[in-house]
Structures are given as structure tokens and as C-alpha cells.
Short mmCIF file of C-alpha atoms and ligand atoms in Angstrom, two decimals:
data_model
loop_
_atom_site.label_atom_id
_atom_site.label_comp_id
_atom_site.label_asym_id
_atom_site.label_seq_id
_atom_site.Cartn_x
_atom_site.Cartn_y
_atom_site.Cartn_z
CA UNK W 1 50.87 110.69 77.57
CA UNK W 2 51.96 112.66 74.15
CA UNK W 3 48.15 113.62 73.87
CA UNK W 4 48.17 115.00 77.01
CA UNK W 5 51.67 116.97 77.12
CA UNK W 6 50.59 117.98 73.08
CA UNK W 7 46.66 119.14 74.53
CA UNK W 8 48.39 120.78 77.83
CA UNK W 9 51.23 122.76 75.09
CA UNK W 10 48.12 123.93 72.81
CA UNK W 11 46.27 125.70 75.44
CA UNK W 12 49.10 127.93 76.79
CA UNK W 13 47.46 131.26 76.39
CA UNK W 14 43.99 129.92 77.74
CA UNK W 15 45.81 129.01 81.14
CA UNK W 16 47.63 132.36 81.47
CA UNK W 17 44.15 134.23 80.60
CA UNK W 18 42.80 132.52 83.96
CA UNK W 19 46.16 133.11 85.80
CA UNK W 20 45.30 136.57 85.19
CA UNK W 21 40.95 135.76 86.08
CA UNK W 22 42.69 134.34 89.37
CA UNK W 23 45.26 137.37 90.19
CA UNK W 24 42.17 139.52 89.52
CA UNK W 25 40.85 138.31 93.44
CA UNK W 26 41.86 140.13 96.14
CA UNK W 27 42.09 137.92 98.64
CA UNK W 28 43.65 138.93 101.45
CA UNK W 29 43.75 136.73 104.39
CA UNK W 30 44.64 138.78 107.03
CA UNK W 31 42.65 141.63 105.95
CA UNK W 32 38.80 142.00 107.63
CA UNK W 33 37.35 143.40 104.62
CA UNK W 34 39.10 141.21 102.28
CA UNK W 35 36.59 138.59 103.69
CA UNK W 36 34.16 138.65 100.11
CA UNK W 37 37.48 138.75 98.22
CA UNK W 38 38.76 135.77 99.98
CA UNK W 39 35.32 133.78 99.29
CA UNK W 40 35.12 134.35 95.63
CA UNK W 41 39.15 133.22 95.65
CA UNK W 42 37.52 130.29 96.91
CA UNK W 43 34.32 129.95 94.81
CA UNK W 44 37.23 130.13 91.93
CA UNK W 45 39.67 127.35 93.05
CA UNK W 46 36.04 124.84 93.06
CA UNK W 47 34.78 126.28 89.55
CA UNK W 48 38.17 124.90 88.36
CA UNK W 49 38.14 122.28 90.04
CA UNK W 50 34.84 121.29 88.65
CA UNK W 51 35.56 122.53 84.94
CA UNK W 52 38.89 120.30 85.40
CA UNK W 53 36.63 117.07 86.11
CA UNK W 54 37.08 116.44 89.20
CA UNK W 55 34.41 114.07 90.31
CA UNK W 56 33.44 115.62 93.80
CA UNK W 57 34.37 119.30 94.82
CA UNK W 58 33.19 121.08 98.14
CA UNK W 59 34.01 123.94 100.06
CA UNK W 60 34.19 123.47 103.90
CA UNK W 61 33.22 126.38 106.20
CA UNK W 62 35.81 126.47 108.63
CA UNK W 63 36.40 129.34 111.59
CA UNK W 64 38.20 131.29 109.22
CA UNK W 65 39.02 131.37 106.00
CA UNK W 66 36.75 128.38 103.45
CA UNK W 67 38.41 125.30 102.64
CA UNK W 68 37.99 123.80 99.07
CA UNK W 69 38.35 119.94 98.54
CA UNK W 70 38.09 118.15 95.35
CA UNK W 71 38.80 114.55 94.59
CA UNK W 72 38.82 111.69 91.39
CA UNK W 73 39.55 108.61 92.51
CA UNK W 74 38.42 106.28 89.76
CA UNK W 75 42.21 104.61 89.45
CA UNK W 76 41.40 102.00 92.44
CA UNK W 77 44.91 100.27 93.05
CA UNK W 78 46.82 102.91 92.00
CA UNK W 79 47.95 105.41 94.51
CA UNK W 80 46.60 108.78 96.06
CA UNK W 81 48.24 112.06 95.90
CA UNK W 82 47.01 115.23 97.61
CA UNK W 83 47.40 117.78 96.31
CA UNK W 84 47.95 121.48 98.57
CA UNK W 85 48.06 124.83 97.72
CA UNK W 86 46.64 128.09 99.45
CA UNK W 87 44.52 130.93 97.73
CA UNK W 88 45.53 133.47 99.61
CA UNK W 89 48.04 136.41 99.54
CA UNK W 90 50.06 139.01 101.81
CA UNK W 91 48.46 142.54 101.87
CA UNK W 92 50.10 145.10 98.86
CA UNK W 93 51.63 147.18 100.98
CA UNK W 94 53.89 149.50 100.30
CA UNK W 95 51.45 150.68 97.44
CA UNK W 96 53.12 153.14 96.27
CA UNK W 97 56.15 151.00 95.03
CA UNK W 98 54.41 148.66 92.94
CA UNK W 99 54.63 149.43 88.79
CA UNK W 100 51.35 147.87 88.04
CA UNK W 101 48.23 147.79 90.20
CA UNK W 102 48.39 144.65 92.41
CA UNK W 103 45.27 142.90 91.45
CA UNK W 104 45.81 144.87 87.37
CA UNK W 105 47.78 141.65 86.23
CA UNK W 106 50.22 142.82 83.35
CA UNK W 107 52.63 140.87 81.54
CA UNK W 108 55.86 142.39 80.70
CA UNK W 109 58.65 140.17 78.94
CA UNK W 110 57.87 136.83 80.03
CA UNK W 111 56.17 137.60 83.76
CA UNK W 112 53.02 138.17 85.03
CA UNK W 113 52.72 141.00 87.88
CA UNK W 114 50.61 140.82 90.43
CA UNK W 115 50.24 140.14 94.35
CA UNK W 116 49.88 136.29 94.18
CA UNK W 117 51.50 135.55 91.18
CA UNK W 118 53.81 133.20 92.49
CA UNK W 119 52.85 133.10 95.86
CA UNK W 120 50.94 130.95 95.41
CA UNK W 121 48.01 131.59 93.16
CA UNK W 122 50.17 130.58 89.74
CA UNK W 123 52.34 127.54 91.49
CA UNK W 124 49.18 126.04 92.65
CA UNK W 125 47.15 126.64 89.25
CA UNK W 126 49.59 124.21 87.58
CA UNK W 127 48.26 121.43 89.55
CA UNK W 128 44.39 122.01 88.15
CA UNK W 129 45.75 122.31 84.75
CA UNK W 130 47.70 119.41 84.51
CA UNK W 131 44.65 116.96 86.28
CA UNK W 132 42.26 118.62 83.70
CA UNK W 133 44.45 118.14 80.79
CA UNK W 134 44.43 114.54 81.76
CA UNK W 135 40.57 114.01 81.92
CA UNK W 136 39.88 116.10 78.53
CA UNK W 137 42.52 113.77 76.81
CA UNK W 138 42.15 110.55 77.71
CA UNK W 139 39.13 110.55 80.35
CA UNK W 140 41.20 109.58 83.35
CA UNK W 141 44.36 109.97 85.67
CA UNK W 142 46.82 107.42 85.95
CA UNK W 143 46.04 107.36 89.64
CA UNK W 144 43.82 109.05 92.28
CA UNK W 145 44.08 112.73 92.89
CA UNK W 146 42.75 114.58 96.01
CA UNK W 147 42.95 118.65 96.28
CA UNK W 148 42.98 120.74 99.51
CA UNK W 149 43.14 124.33 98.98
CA UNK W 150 43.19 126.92 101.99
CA UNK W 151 42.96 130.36 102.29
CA UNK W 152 44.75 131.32 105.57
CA UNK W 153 48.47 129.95 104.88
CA UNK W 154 49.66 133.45 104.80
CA UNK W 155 47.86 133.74 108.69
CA UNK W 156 49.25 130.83 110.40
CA UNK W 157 46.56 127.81 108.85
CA UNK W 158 44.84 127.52 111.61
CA UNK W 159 41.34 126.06 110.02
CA UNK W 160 43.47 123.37 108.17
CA UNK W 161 45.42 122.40 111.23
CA UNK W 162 42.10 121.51 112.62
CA UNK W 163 40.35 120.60 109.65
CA UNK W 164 43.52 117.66 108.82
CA UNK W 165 43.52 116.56 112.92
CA UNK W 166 39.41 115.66 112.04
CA UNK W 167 39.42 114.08 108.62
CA UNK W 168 42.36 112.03 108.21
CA UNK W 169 40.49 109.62 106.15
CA UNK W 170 39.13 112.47 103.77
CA UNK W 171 42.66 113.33 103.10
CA UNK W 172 44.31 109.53 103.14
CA UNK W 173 47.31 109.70 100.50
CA UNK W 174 50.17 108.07 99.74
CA UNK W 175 51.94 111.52 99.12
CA UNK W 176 51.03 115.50 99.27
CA UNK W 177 52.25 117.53 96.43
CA UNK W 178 53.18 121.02 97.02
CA UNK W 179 53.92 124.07 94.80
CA UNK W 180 54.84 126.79 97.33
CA UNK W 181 58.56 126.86 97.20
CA UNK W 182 60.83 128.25 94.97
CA UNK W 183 63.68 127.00 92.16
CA UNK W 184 67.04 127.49 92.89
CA UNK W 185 67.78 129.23 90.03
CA UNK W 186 65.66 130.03 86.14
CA UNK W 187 65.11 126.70 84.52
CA UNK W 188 66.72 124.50 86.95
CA UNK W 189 64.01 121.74 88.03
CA UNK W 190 64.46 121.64 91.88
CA UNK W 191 62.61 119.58 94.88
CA UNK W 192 62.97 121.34 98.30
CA UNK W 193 64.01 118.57 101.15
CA UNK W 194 63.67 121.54 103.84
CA UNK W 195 61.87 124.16 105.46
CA UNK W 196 62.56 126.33 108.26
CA UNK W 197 60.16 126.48 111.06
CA UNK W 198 58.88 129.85 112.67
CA UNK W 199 58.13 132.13 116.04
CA UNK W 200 56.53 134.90 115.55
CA UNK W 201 56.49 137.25 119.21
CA UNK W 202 55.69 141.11 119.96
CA UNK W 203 57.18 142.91 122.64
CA UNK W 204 55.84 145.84 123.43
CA UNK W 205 56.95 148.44 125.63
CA UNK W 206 55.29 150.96 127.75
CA UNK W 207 56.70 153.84 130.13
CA UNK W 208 54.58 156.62 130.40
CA UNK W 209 51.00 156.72 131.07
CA UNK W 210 50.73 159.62 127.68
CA UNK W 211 52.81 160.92 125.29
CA UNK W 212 55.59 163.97 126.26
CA UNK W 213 57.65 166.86 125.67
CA UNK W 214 60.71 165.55 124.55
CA UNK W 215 62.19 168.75 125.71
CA UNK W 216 60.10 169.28 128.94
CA UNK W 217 60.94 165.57 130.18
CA UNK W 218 63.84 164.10 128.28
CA UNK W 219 66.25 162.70 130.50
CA UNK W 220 63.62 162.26 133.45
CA UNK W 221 62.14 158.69 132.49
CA UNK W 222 63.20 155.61 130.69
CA UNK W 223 62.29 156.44 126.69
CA UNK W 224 60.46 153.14 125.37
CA UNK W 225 62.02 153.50 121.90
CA UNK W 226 65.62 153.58 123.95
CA UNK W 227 64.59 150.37 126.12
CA UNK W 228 62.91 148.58 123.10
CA UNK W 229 66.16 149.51 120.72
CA UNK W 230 68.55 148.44 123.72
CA UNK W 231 66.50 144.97 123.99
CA UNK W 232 66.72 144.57 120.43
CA UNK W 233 70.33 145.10 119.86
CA UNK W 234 71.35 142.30 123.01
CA UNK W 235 69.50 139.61 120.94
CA UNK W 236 72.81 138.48 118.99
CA UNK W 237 76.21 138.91 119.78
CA UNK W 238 79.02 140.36 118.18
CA UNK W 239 79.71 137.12 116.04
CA UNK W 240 75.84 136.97 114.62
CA UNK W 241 75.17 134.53 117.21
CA UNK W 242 71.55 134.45 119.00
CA UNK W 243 72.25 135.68 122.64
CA UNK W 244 69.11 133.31 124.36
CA UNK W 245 69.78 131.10 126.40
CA UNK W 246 69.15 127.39 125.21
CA UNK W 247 68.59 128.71 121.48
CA UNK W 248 70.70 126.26 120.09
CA UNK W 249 69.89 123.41 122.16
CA UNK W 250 69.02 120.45 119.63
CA UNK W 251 70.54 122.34 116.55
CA UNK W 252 72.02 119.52 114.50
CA UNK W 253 75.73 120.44 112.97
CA UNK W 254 76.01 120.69 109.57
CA UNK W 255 77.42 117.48 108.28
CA UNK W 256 80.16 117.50 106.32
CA UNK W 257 78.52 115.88 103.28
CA UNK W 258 76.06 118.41 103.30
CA UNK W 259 78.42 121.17 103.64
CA UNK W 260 80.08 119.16 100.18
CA UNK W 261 76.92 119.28 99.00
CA UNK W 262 75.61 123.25 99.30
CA UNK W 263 79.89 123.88 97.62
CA UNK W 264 78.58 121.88 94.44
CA UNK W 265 75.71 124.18 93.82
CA UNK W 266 78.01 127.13 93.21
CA UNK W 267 76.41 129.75 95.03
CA UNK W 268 77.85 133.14 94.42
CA UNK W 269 77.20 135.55 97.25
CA UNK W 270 78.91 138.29 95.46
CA UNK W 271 75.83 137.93 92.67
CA UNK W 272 73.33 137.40 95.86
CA UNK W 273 74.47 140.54 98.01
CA UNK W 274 74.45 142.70 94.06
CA UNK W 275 70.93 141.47 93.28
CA UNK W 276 69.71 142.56 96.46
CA UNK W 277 71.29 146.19 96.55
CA UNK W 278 73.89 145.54 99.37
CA UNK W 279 77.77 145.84 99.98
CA UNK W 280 78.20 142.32 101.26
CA UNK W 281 76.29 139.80 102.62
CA UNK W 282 75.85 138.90 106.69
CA UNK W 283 75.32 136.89 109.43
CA UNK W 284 76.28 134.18 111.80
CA UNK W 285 79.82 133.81 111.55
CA UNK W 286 81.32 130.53 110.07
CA UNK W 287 78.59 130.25 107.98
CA UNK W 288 77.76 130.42 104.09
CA UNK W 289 74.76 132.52 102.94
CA UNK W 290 73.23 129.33 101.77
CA UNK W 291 74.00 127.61 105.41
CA UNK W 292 73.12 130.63 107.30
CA UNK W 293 69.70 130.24 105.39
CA UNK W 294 68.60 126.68 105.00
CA UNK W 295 70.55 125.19 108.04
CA UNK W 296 70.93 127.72 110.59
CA UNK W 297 68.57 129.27 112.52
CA UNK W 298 67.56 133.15 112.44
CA UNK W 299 65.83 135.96 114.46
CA UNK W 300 64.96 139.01 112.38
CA UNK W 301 62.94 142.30 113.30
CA UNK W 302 59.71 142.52 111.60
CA UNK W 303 58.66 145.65 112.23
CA UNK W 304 59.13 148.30 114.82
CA UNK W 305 57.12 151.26 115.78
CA UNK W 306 56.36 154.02 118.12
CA UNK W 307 56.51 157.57 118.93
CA UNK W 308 56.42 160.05 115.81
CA UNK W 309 56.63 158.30 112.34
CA UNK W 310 55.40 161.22 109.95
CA UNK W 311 57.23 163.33 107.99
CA UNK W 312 59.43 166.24 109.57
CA UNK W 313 59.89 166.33 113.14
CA UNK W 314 57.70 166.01 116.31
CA UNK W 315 59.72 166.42 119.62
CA UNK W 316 57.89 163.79 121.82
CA UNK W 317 58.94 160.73 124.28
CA UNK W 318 56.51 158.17 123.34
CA UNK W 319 53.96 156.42 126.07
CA UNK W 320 54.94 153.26 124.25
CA UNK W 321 56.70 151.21 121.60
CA UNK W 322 56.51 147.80 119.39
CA UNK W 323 58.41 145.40 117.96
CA UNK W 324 57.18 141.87 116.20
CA UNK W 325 60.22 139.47 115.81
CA UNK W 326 60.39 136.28 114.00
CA UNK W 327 62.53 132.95 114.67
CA UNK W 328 63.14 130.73 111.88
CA UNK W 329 63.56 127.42 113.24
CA UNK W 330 65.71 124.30 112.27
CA UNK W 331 64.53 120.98 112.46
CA UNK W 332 64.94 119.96 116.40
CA UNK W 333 63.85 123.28 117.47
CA UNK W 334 60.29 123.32 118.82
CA UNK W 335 58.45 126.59 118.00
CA UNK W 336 56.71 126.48 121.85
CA UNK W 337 59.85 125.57 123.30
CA UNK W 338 61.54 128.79 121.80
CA UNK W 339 58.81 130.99 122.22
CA UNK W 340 59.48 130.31 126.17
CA UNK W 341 62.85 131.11 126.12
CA UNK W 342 62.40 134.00 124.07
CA UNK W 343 59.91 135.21 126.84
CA UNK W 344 61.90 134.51 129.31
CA UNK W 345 65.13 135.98 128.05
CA UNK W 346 63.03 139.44 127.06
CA UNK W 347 61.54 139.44 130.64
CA UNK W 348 65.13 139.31 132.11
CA UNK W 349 66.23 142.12 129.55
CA UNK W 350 63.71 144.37 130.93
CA UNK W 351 64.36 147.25 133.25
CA UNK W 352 62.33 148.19 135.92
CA UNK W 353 61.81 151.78 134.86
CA UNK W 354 59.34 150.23 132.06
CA UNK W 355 56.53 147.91 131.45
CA UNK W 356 57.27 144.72 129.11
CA UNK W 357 54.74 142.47 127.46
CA UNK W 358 55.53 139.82 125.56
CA UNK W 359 52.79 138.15 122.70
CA UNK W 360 53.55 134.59 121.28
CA UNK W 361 51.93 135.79 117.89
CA UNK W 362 51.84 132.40 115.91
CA UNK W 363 54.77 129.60 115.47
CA UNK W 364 55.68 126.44 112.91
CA UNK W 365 57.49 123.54 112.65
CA UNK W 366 60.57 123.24 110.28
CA UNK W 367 59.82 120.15 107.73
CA UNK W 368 62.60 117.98 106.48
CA UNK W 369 61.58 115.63 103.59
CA UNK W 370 63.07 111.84 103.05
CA UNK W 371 64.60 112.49 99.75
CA UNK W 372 64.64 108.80 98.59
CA UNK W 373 61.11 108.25 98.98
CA UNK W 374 58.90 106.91 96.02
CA UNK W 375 56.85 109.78 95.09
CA UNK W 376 60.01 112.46 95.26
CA UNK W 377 62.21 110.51 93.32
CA UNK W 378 59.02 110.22 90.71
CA UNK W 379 58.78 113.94 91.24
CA UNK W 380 62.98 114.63 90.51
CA UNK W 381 62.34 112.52 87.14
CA UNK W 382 58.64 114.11 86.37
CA UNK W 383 60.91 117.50 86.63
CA UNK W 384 63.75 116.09 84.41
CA UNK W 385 61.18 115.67 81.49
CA UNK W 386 59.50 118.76 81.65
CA UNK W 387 62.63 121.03 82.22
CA UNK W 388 65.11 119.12 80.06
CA UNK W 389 68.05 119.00 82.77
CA UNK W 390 68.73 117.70 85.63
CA UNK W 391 66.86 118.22 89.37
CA UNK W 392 68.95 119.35 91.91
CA UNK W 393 67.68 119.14 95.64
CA UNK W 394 67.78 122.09 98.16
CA UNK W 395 66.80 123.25 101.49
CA UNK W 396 64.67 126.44 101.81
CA UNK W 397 64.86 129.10 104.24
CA UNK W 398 61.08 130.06 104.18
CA UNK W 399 58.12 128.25 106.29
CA UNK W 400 55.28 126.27 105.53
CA UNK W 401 53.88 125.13 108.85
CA UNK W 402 51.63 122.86 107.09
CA UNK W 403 54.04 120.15 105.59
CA UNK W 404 55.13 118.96 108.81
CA UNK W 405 51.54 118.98 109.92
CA UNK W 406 50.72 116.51 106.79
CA UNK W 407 53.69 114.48 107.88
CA UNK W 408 53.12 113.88 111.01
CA UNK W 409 48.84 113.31 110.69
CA UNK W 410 48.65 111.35 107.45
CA UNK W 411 52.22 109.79 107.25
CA UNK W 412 53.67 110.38 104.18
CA UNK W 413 56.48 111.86 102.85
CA UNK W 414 55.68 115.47 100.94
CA UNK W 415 56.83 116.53 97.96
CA UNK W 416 57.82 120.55 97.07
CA UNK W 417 57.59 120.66 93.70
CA UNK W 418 58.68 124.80 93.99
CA UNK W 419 58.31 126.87 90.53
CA UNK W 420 58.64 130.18 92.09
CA UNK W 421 61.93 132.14 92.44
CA UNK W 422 63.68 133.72 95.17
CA UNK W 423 63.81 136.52 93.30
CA UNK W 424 59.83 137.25 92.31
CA UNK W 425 59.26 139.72 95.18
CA UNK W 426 56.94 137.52 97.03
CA UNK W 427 55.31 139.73 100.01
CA UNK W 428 57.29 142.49 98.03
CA UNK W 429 55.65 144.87 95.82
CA UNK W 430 55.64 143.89 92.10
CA UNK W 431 55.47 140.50 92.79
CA UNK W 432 55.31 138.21 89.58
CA UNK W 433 55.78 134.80 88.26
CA UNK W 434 57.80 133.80 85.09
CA UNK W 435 55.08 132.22 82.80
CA UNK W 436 58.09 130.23 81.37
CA UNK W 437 58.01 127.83 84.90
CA UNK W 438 54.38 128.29 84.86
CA UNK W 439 54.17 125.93 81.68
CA UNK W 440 56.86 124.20 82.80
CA UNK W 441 55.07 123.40 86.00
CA UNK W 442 52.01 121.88 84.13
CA UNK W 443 54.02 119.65 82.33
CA UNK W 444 56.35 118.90 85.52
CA UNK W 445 52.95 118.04 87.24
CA UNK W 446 51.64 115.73 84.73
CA UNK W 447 55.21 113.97 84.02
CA UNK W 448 54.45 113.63 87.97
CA UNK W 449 51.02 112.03 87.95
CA UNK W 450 52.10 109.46 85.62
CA UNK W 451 55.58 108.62 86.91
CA UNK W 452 54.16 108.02 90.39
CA UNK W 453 51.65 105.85 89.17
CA UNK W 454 53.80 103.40 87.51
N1 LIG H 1 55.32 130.14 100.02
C1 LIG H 1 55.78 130.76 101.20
C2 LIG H 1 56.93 130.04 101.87
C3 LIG H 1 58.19 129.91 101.04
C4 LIG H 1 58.60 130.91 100.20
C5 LIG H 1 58.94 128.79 101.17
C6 LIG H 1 59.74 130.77 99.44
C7 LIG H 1 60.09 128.64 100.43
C8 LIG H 1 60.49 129.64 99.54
C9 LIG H 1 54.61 130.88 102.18
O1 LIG H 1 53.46 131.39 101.55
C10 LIG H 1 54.96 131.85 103.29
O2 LIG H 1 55.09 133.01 103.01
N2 LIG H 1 55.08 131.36 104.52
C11 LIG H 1 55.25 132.20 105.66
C12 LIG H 1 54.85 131.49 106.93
C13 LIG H 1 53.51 131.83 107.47
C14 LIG H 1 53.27 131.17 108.78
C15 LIG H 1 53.20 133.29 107.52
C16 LIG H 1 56.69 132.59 105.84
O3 LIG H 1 57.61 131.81 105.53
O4 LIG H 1 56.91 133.71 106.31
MN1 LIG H 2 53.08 130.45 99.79
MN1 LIG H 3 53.68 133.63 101.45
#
């Protein structure tokens, strides 16, 4: 083990250079054009696969986005871990805002800027290194170590979905590592035992068959932007609560230990509501910030559009107008179960005097993860090593559909071994990744392969 944590320290600089080979990719998922980027993301993930030793490596055409799969499984007896991570990123949008160029990675003070950084190109580059620092060393892993890599998580993961419902057996494991979540706070070693699930819906809504004079016909007909804005604003009510009906069916209480729990890790929403450029923080009433976002459900605006955006003024009633809301979902909520109720709620919202459709856009399950299992206790003390301190266990407000997918189809507990932070602008412009956790996340991923092994 000391030649491998010694060989993985010495080449440092050599990892961040491809970190920054990686970054270089612009691959896009939900883009059309992006489609080249995306395959040479993908091309990338197998070359390192390959250079790492991995004894078989493939890319799987899928309906979207490639798959790449790489296995060594020359520890017979010992257990199988799988290993997930995704290749793509969110588009760079807003531009203008970013210091760097998106796909120009630049390192200033110890982080690396660029769209992907550490969502999730650099969390999941860990993994490679630490399997590769293995075979150079000593020739072999302590156990057997499968990779699936996708490039649509940022689009829903459709192709995997599938792809894990047909080839159970290709992905058999005793556990699936992850590196997609986040620490809770700089150099604290942290496992994630939750994710919130997600609905994603668009209403849009029409009233005039063309745009009009605001001035000519204001007052006359029902204004979409009005209707849309009214619809909106009946969603919670005065106390932060989500207004539809049966939201809330199946939403477990927060237990009191776990309420002693989130007090212990001393979260200070005064720092939270400063770091994010706001007077105070908000939301459900009777609720902490840290319940509101790991326990609680939430429906958010997305985005909302229509009538005259540009500069200056434009007096016009807009023909029509958009909104795309998202649900985050607790465990016991069912993502097609809400998306109904959200339909139906929005449908008896509606006046007359316009026309309303509602899209079910995409949708998730929330992911809860046994804490005392095997492989994440291995993972708390893998962390321990590496980081020095000791690993504290959270709950996570963001989604990744794909864990409780894994769960559920190969029957095993998952482990989120997060390295990102809350803080490293992920979907935001000048996104970046500490390089600090990105070492540390090597050598928390090799601690890993050989504690679960023994
Ligand atoms: N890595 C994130 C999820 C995440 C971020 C979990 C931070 C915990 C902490 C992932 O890439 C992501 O962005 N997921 C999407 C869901 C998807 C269906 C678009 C999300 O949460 O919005
Ligand atoms: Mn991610
Ligand atoms: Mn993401």
C-alpha cells in the first residue's frame, strides 16, 4: 500500500495536466452540436481506462449519448466494485460571466476553472487514477473493479437506465462507488446517505393567436405572462408550504435523532445566506436550511419566458408564455405520482380565458443509502486516512436519478464518495474544483479499494 499512496503522491502534476486534457472537451450533453465533443469525452474516459490497465474497455453505442465500460477482475474471491461517473457537463451559459474561457482550464490559487471541473469530470478522474496507480505499483487491485461511465447524466440517463435493466450481469457488484456529490465543508471527508429525487414539468401558456399592442388591446384579453405569474405565485402558501394537493402524502417526519444529528454539524445560515449574496435565508417554515434542503421537499422555477426580453422596452401582450418547474423529491415521493398531481393541480389553476399545456419533462427517484453497510463504512475509514480527520455523513439536496436505479437493479448498497463543494459553481459560470480534494480523492479512492477488500 505505501508504494502505491508514495507512486499516486509523486505524480501529482501529471494527473492535474490531464484534468486539464479532460476539461479541454466540450461535451455537452444536451447540446446537438456538442455530439463530436461528447464522443471524444468518451474516446478519452476508454484511453484512460486502457493506459490505467484495465484489462477489457469498450464503448457501447447506446440511443444517445456512448457508454464506456472497463473492467479487471483478476482478484477472484475478493469483491466487485463499480465504479460510476458521467462525462458530461451543463451548457456555459451565461458566457459572459465566466473569468476564464469554459473549456481554457486555468488554475488560480489552488483550483482549476472550467465547466466540468467538479461536475463531474475531476471527481470521477480520481477513480482512474487511483486503479492505475495500483496496477503500475504492484500489478494488481486488491479486488475486482468494474467502470461505467455515461455521458447523458446531466439529460436525465436515459441510455444507462436501459443499458443497467439489460446487462445486470455485466455490471454484477457487490457495491457502486460514486464521486458526484459534494463535501460538506473544505477538508472534511464526507459520505452522502441521501439524495433528493426530481420532476421536471413545463407549463406553457397561450392566449392569443399573435402577438399585440399592449396599448391597442390591454385590458381586452387574459395576458399569458399575468395567468402564468398568477399560477406560479398559488404554488406555495404563505408559510413556504407547497399548495398541491397530496404533495406531502408519504413525506416521512424528520426524526428527532436526525434533527440531533443536522444541530451537531453546526451549520451557520448566517455564513450560508452571506456566501450566497442574500439578506437571510428562506423557505418552508419550521424548518432549518439544512432540513429544508436534504429532508424536505422543494418546487423551484427554472426558468420563465415570454413576451419582450431585450433590452429597452417593447409595448406588446404576448401570444404566449413558459415556465419549466422542478420538484425535488424526498424519499416516499414517487416522481410519476407527483408529476400527476402537479398536472392536475395546474389544470384546475387554469382560467378559461387561456390555453394551458402541461409537459412532464423528465423525473428521478430520491436515493437513501444504508449507512452501516460494508463497503460505506470501508469508504468512511478509506476517507479518514486520506483526509486525516474524521468522516461525517450527510444528506444532499441535489439528484442523481441513477443511484436508486443501481439499487434497486443490482442490489447493493452505493457509496457517494463526494469531493466537490457546494460552493464550486457547478452549472454556474466559473465552475472549478479545488485540486487539494482532487489528490485527496485519489488517495481516498485507493484507501477505499483496499479497505473493502479486506
Ligand atoms: N452531480 C450533480 C448532483 C449533485 C450535485 C448532487 C451536488 C449532490 C450535490 C448532478 O450532475 C446533477 O446536476 N444532477 C441533476 C439531475 C439531472 C436529472 C439533471 C440535478 O440535481 O439537477
Ligand atoms: Mn454530476
Ligand atoms: Mn450536474
Amino acid at each position: 500500500m505505501e508504494d502505491v499512496i508514495s507512486y499516486i503522491n509523486e505524480h501529482k502534476e501529471t494527473y492535474i495536466e490531464e484534468l486539464k486534457n479532460f476539461l479541454r472537451i466540450p461535451s455537452i450533453s444536451t447540446l446537438p452540436e456538442s455530439k463530436g465533443d461528447i464522443r471524444k469525452a468518451a474516446e478519452f474516459v476508454a484511453n484512460k481506462l486502457n493506459t490505467a490497465g484495465m484489462s477489457r474497455v469498450e464503448i457501447f453505442e447506446t440511443e444517445g449519448h456512448p457508454l464506456v465500460y472497463g473492467e479487471w477482475l483478476g482478484a477472484p474471491g475478493k469483491p466487485t466494485v463499480l465504479i460510476y461517473g458521467h462525462y458530461d457537463v451543463q451548457p456555459v451559459d451565461p458566457i459572459e460571466l465566466w473569468d476564464s474561457p469554459p473549456f481554457e482550464p486555468e488554475i488560480r490559487g489552488t483550483k482549476i476553472y472550467a465547466r466540468g471541473a467538479t461536475d463531474d469530470k475531476g471527481q470521477m478522474l480520481v477513480h482512474i487514477k487511483s486503479v492505475e496507480a495500483f496496477l503500475k505499483t504492484t500489478g494488481s487491485i486488491p479486488l475486482n473493479v468494474k467502470f461505467i461511465i455515461e455521458g447523458e447524466e446531466e439529460v436525465g440517463s436515459e441510455s444507462l437506465e436501459t443499458f443497467i435493466k439489460n446487462n445486470v450481469d455485466l455490471l454484477k457488484c457487490d457495491t457502486v462507488l460514486i464521486s458526484d456529490t459534494s463535501l460538506y465543508a473544505e477538508g472534511i471527508p464526507t459520505l452522502t446517505f441521501g439524495l433528493r429525487g426530481l420532476q421536471y414539468m413545463e407549463v406553457e401558456v397561450v392566449g392569443p393567436n399573435r402577438d399585440l399592442h399592449s396599448g391597442t388591446f390591454g385590458g381586452a384579453i387574459a395576458n399569458p405572462i399575468n395567468v402564468l405569474a398568477g399560477i406560479i405565485s398559488k404554488l406555495h402558501d404563505k408559510n413556504g408550504k407547497i399548495t398541491i394537493p397530496g404533495f406531502y402524502n408519504n413525506v416521512p417526519n424528520i426524526t428527532k435523532k436526525e434533527k440531533e444529528n443536522y444541530k451537531l454539524l453546526k451549520f451557520s445560515e448566517k455564513r450560508y445566506a452571506k456566501e450566497l449574496g442574500v439578506t437571510e435565508v428562506y423557505g418552508e417554515k419550521g424548518y432549518s436550511t439544512v432540513e429544508r434542503t436534504w429532508a424536505r421537499p422543494s418546487l423551484d422555477c427554472n426558468g420563465i419566458y415570454g413576451g419582450f426580453i431585450g433590452k429597452g422596452a417593447k409595448t406588446v401582450l404576448p401570444s404566449k408564455a413558459t415556465a419549466k418547474i422542478s420538484m425535488r423529491l424526498v424519499p416516499g415521493q414517487e416522481p410519476k405520482k407527483i408529476s400527476k398531481l402537479f398536472i392536475n393541480y395546474i389544470k384546475k389553476l387554469a382560467p378559461k380565458s387561456v390555453k394551458v399545456t402541461i409537459s412532464d419533462l423528465h423525473g428521478g427517484y430520491p436515493a437513501i443509502v444504508p449507512m452501516d453497510a460494508p463497503a460505506v463504512q470501508a469508504a468512511a475509514r478509506a476517507m479518514e486516512k486520506a483526509f486525516g480527520k474524521k468522516t461525517v455523513f450527510i444528506r444532499e439536496g441535489g439528484s442523481i436519478p441513477i443511484v436508486a436505479t443501481f439499487a434497486k437493479k443490482l442490489k447493493v448498497p452505493p457509496v457517494l464518495m463526494g469531493l466537490g463543494l457546494n460552493s464550486e459553481n457547478l452549472h454556474s459560470p466559473n465552475e472549478h474544483f479545488d485540486l487539494r480534494h482532487f489528490q485527496l480523492g485519489i488517495l481516498s479512492s485507493a484507501y477505499f479499494l483496499k479497505e473493502f477488500s479486506l
